[in-house]
Tab-separated table of C-alpha atoms and ligand atoms in Angstrom:
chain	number	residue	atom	x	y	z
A	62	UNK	CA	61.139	114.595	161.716
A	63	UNK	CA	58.899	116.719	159.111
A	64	UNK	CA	56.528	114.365	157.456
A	65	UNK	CA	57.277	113.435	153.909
A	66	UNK	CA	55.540	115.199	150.916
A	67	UNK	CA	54.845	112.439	148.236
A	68	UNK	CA	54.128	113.422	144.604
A	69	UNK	CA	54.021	110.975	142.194
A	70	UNK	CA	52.452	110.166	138.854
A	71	UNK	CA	50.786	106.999	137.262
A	72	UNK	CA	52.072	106.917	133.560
A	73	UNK	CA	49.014	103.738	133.113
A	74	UNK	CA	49.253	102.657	129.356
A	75	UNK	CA	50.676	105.553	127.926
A	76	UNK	CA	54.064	106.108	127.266
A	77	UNK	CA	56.432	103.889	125.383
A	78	UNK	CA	59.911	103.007	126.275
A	79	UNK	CA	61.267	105.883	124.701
A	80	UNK	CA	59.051	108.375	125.478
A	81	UNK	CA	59.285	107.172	129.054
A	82	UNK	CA	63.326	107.825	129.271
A	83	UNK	CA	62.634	111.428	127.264
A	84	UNK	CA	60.592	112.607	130.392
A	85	UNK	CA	62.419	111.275	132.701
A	86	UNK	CA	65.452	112.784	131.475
A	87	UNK	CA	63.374	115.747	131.717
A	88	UNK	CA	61.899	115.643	134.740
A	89	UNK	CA	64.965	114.588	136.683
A	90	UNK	CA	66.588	117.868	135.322
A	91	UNK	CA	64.166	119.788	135.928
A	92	UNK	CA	63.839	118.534	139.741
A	93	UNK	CA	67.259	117.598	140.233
A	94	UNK	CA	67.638	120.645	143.040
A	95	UNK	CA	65.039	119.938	145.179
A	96	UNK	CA	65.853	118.913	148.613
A	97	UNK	CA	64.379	115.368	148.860
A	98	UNK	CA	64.127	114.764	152.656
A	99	UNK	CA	61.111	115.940	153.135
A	100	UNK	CA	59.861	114.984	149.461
A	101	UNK	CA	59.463	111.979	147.533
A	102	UNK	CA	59.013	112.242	144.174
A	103	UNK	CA	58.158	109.014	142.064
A	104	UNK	CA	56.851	107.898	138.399
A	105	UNK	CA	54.911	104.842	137.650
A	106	UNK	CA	55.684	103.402	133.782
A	107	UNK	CA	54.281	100.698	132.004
A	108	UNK	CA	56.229	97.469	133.099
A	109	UNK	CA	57.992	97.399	129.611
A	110	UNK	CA	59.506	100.802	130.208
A	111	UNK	CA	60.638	99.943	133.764
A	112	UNK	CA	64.367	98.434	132.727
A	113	UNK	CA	64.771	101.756	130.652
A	114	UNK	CA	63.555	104.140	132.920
A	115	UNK	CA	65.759	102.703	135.939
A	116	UNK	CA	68.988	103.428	134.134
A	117	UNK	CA	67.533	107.024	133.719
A	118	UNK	CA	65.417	108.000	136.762
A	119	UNK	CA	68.019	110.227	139.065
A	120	UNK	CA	66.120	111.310	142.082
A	121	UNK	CA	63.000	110.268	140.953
A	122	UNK	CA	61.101	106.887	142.807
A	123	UNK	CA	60.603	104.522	140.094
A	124	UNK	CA	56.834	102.457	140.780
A	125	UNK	CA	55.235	99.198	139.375
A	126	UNK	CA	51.749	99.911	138.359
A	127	UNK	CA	50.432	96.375	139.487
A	128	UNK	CA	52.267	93.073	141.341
A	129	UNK	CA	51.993	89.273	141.931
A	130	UNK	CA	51.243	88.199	145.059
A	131	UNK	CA	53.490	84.943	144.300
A	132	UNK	CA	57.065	85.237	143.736
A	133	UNK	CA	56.935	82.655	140.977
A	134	UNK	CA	55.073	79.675	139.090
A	135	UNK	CA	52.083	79.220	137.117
A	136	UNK	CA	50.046	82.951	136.842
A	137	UNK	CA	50.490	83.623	133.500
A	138	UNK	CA	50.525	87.574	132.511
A	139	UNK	CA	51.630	88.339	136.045
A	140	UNK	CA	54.629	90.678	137.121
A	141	UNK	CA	57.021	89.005	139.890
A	142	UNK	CA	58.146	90.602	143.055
A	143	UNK	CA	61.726	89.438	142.090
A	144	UNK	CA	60.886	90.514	138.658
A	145	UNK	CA	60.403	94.194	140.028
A	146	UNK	CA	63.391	93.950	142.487
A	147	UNK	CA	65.583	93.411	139.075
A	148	UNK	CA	64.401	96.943	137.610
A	149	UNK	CA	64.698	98.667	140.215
A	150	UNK	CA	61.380	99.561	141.448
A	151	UNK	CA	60.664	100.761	145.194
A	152	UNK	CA	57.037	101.364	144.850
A	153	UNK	CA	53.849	99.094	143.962
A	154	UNK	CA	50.779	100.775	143.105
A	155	UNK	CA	47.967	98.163	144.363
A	156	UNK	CA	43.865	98.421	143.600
A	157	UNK	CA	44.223	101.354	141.155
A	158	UNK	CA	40.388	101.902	140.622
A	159	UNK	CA	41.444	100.844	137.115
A	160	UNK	CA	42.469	97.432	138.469
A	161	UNK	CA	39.492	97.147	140.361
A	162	UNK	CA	36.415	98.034	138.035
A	163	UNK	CA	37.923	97.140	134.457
A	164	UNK	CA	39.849	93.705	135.585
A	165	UNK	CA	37.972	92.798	138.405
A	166	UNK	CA	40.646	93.197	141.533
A	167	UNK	CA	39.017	92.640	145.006
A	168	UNK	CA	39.872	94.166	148.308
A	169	UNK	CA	41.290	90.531	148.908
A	170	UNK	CA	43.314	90.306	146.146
A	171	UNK	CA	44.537	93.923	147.306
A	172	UNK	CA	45.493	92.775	150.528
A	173	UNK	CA	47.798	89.787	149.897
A	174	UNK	CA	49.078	92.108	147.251
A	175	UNK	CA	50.129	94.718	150.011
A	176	UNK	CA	51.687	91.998	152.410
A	177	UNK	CA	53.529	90.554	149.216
A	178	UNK	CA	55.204	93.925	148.808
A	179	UNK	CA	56.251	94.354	152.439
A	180	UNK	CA	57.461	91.125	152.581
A	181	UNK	CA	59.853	91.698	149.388
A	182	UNK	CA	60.708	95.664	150.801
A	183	UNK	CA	58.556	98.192	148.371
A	184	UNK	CA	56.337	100.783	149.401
A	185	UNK	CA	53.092	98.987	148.291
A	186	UNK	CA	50.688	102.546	147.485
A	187	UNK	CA	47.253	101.396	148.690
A	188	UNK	CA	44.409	102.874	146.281
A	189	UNK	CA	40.882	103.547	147.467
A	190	UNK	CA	38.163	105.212	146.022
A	191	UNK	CA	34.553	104.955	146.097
A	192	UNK	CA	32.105	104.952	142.555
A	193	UNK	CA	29.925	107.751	141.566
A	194	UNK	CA	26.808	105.076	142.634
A	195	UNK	CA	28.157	104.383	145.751
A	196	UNK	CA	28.666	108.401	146.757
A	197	UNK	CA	25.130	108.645	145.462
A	198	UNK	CA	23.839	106.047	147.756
A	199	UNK	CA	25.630	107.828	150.663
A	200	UNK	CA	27.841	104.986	151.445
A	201	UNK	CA	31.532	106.670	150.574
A	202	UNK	CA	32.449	106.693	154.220
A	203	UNK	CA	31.731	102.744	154.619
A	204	UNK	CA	33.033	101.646	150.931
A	205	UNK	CA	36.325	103.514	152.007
A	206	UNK	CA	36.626	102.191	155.716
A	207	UNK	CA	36.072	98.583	153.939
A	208	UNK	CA	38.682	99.288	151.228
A	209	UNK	CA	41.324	100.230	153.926
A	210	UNK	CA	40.724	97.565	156.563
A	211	UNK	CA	40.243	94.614	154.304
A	212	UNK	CA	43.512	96.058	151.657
A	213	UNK	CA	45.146	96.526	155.271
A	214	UNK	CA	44.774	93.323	156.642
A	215	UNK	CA	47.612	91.386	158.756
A	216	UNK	CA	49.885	95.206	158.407
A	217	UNK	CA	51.544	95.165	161.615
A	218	UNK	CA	51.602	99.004	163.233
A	219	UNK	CA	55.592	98.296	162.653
A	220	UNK	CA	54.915	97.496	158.808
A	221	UNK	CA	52.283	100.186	158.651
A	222	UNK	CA	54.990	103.283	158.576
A	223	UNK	CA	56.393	101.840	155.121
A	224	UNK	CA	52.604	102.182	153.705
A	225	UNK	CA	51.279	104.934	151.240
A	226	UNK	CA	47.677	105.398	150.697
A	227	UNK	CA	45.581	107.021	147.685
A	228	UNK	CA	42.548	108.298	147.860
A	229	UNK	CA	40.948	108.383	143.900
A	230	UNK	CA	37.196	108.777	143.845
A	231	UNK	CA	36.560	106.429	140.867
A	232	UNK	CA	34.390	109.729	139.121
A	233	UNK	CA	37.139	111.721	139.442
A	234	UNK	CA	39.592	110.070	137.601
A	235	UNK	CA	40.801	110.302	133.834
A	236	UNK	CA	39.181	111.597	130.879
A	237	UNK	CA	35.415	112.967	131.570
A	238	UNK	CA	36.347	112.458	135.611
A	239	UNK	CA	35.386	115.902	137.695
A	240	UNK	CA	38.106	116.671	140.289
A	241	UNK	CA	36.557	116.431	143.837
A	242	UNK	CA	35.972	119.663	145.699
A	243	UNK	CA	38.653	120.150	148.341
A	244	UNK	CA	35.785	120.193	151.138
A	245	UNK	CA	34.856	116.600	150.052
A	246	UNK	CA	38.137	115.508	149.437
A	247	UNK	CA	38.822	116.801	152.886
A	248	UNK	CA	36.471	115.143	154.588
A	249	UNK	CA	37.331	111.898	152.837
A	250	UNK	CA	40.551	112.458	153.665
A	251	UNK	CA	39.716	112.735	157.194
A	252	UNK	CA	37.724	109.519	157.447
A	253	UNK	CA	40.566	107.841	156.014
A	254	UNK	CA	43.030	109.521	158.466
A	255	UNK	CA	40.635	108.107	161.269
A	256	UNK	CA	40.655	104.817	159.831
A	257	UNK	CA	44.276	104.138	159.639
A	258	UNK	CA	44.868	105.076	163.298
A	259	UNK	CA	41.785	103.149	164.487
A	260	UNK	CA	43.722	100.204	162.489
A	261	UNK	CA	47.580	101.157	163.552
A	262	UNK	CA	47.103	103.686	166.007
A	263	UNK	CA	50.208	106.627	166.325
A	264	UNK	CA	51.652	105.363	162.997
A	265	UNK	CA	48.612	105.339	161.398
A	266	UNK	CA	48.490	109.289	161.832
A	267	UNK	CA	52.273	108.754	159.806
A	268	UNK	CA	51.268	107.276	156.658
A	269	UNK	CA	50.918	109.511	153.824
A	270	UNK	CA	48.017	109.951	152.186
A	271	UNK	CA	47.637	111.092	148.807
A	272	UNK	CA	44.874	112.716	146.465
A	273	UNK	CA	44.048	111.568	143.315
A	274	UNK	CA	41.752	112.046	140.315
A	275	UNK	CA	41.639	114.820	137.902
A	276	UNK	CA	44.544	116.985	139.648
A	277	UNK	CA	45.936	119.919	137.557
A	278	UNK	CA	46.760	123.122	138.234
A	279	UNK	CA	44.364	125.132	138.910
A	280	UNK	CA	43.030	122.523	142.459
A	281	UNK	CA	46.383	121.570	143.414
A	282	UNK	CA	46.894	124.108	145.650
A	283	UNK	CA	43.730	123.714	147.496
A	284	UNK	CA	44.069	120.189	147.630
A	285	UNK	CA	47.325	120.604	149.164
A	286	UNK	CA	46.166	122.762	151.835
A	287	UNK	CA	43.857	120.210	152.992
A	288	UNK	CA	45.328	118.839	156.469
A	289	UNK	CA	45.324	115.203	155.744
A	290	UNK	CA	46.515	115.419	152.518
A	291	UNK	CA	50.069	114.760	152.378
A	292	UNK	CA	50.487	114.434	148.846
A	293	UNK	CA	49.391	113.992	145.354
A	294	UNK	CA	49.320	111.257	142.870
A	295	UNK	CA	48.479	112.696	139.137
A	296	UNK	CA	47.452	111.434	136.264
A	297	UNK	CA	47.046	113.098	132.642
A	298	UNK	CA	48.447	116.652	133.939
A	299	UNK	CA	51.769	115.040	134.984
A	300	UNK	CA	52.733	113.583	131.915
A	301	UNK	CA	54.623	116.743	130.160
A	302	UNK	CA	57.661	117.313	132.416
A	303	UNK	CA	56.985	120.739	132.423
A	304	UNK	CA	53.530	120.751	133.977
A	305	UNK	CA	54.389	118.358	136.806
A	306	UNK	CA	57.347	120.269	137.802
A	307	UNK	CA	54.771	123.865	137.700
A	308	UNK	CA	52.220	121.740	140.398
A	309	UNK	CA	55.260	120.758	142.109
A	310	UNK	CA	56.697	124.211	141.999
A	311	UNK	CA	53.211	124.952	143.405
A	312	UNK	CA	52.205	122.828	146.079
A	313	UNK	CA	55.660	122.291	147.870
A	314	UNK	CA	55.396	125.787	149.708
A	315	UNK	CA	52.283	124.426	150.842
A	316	UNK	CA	53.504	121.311	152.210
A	317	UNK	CA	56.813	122.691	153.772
A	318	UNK	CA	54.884	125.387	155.815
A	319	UNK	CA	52.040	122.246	156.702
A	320	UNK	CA	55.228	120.163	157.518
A	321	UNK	CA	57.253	122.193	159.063
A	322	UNK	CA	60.914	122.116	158.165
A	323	UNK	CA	62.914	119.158	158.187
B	282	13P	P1	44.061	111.617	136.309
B	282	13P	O1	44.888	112.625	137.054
B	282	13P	O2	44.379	111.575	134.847
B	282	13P	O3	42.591	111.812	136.583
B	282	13P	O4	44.441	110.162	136.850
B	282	13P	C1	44.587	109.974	138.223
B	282	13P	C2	45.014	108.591	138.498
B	282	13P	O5	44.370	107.634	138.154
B	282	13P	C3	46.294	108.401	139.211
B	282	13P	O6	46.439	107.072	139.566
């Protein structure tokens, strides 16, 4: 089976509920012929948005951009697993670098996070991503390697196929972040590659791993050609409909020829 080309976007705090159904109307439209066994397209709201936005999605993946580890009880400001099951969600994005460095998530916090989401049947979409201080110290290879095996920890190799990972160096990402060069993004990619089947072994070469941080354009095809880059998760240049669908138009050539048909 041709591996699966993933392209998704995190919407963070930006659209309201509205403005969320208006693009996905548009985006689903403007999709709605691509052949989707080989591609998974998917769109991360604001929880508000999520009700709205299920009715609405089509073919698009619909994502939660954070998740309880607890199905219920006393955690205040916290978003259920059965709460996301409701709406409609397949997907939970866990340790967005936001997460991490502006409300303080840990690599533990990650990880019961993940097993949470396997346990209730989403696709929990592991981010990683090393800081600007840490690449300066010359330490990306380790801080990633930790991310993954302590966010990973207790996946069975059997559990380990319904994984995505994201690779967002925390400098490249949003306003003022620079994009990484495909040559470092494809040797981070690589470590990460090794990493997951030193953790899960043959499936671990299976689990798609996306780039993420500053994608537009203009890099998205040379981030697609990267071998272990199997998809791409975008932030600020996916949120018109039309300029997702153009680096969609752009990149799935890429992937079908990397792929090989379905
Ligand atoms: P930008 O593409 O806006 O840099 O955001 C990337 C991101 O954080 C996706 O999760």
């Amino acid at each position: 089976m041709a591996k699966m080309c993933c392209l998704g976007s995190n919407n963070k705090m930006t659209m309201t509920i509205r403005e969320t159904v208006d693009y996905l109307r548009a985006l689903d439209f403007l999709t709605a012929q691509l052949p989707r066994e080989s591609l998974r397209l998917f769109f991360i709201p604001s929880f508000t948005a999520l009700s709205a936005a299920s009715a609405c999605a089509g073919g698009i993946d619909l994502g939660a951009q954070n998740m309880c580890w607890e199905e219920r009880g006393q955690f205040t400001g916290e978003v259920s697993p059965l709460m996301l099951r409701e709406v409609g969600v397949s997907i939970v994005e866990i340790g967005h670098s936001e997460r991490r460095h502006i409300f303080g998530e840990t690599d533990e916090m990650a990880n019961r996070k993940v097993l949470c989401a396997l346990s209730h049947g989403f696709t929990p979409l592991l981010c990683v991503g090393e800081t600007a201080e840490q690449r300066a110290c010359g330490i990306a290879d380790e801080i990633l390697r930790i991310q993954l095996i302590r966010g990973l920890r207790g996946v069975s190799a059997a559990d380990a196929g319904r994984l995505m990972v994201a690779y967002e160096p925390v400098w490249a990402i949003g306003a003022g972040g620079t994009p990484a060069a495909p040559d470092y993004a494809g040797e981070k990619h690589a470590v990460l590659r090794q990493t997951l089947c030193a953790l899960f072994g043959p499936a671990g070469a299976e689990i798609p791993l996306l780039y993420g941080g500053s994608v537009n354009l203009e890099n998205c095809g040379p981030l697609a050609l990267l071998p272990e880059v199997d998809g791409l998760f975008i932030g600020r240049s996916a949120w018109e409909p039309a300029g997702f669908y153009r680096i969609i138009q752009t990149v799935l050539p890429i992937f079908k020829i990397k792929n090989g048909p379905c």
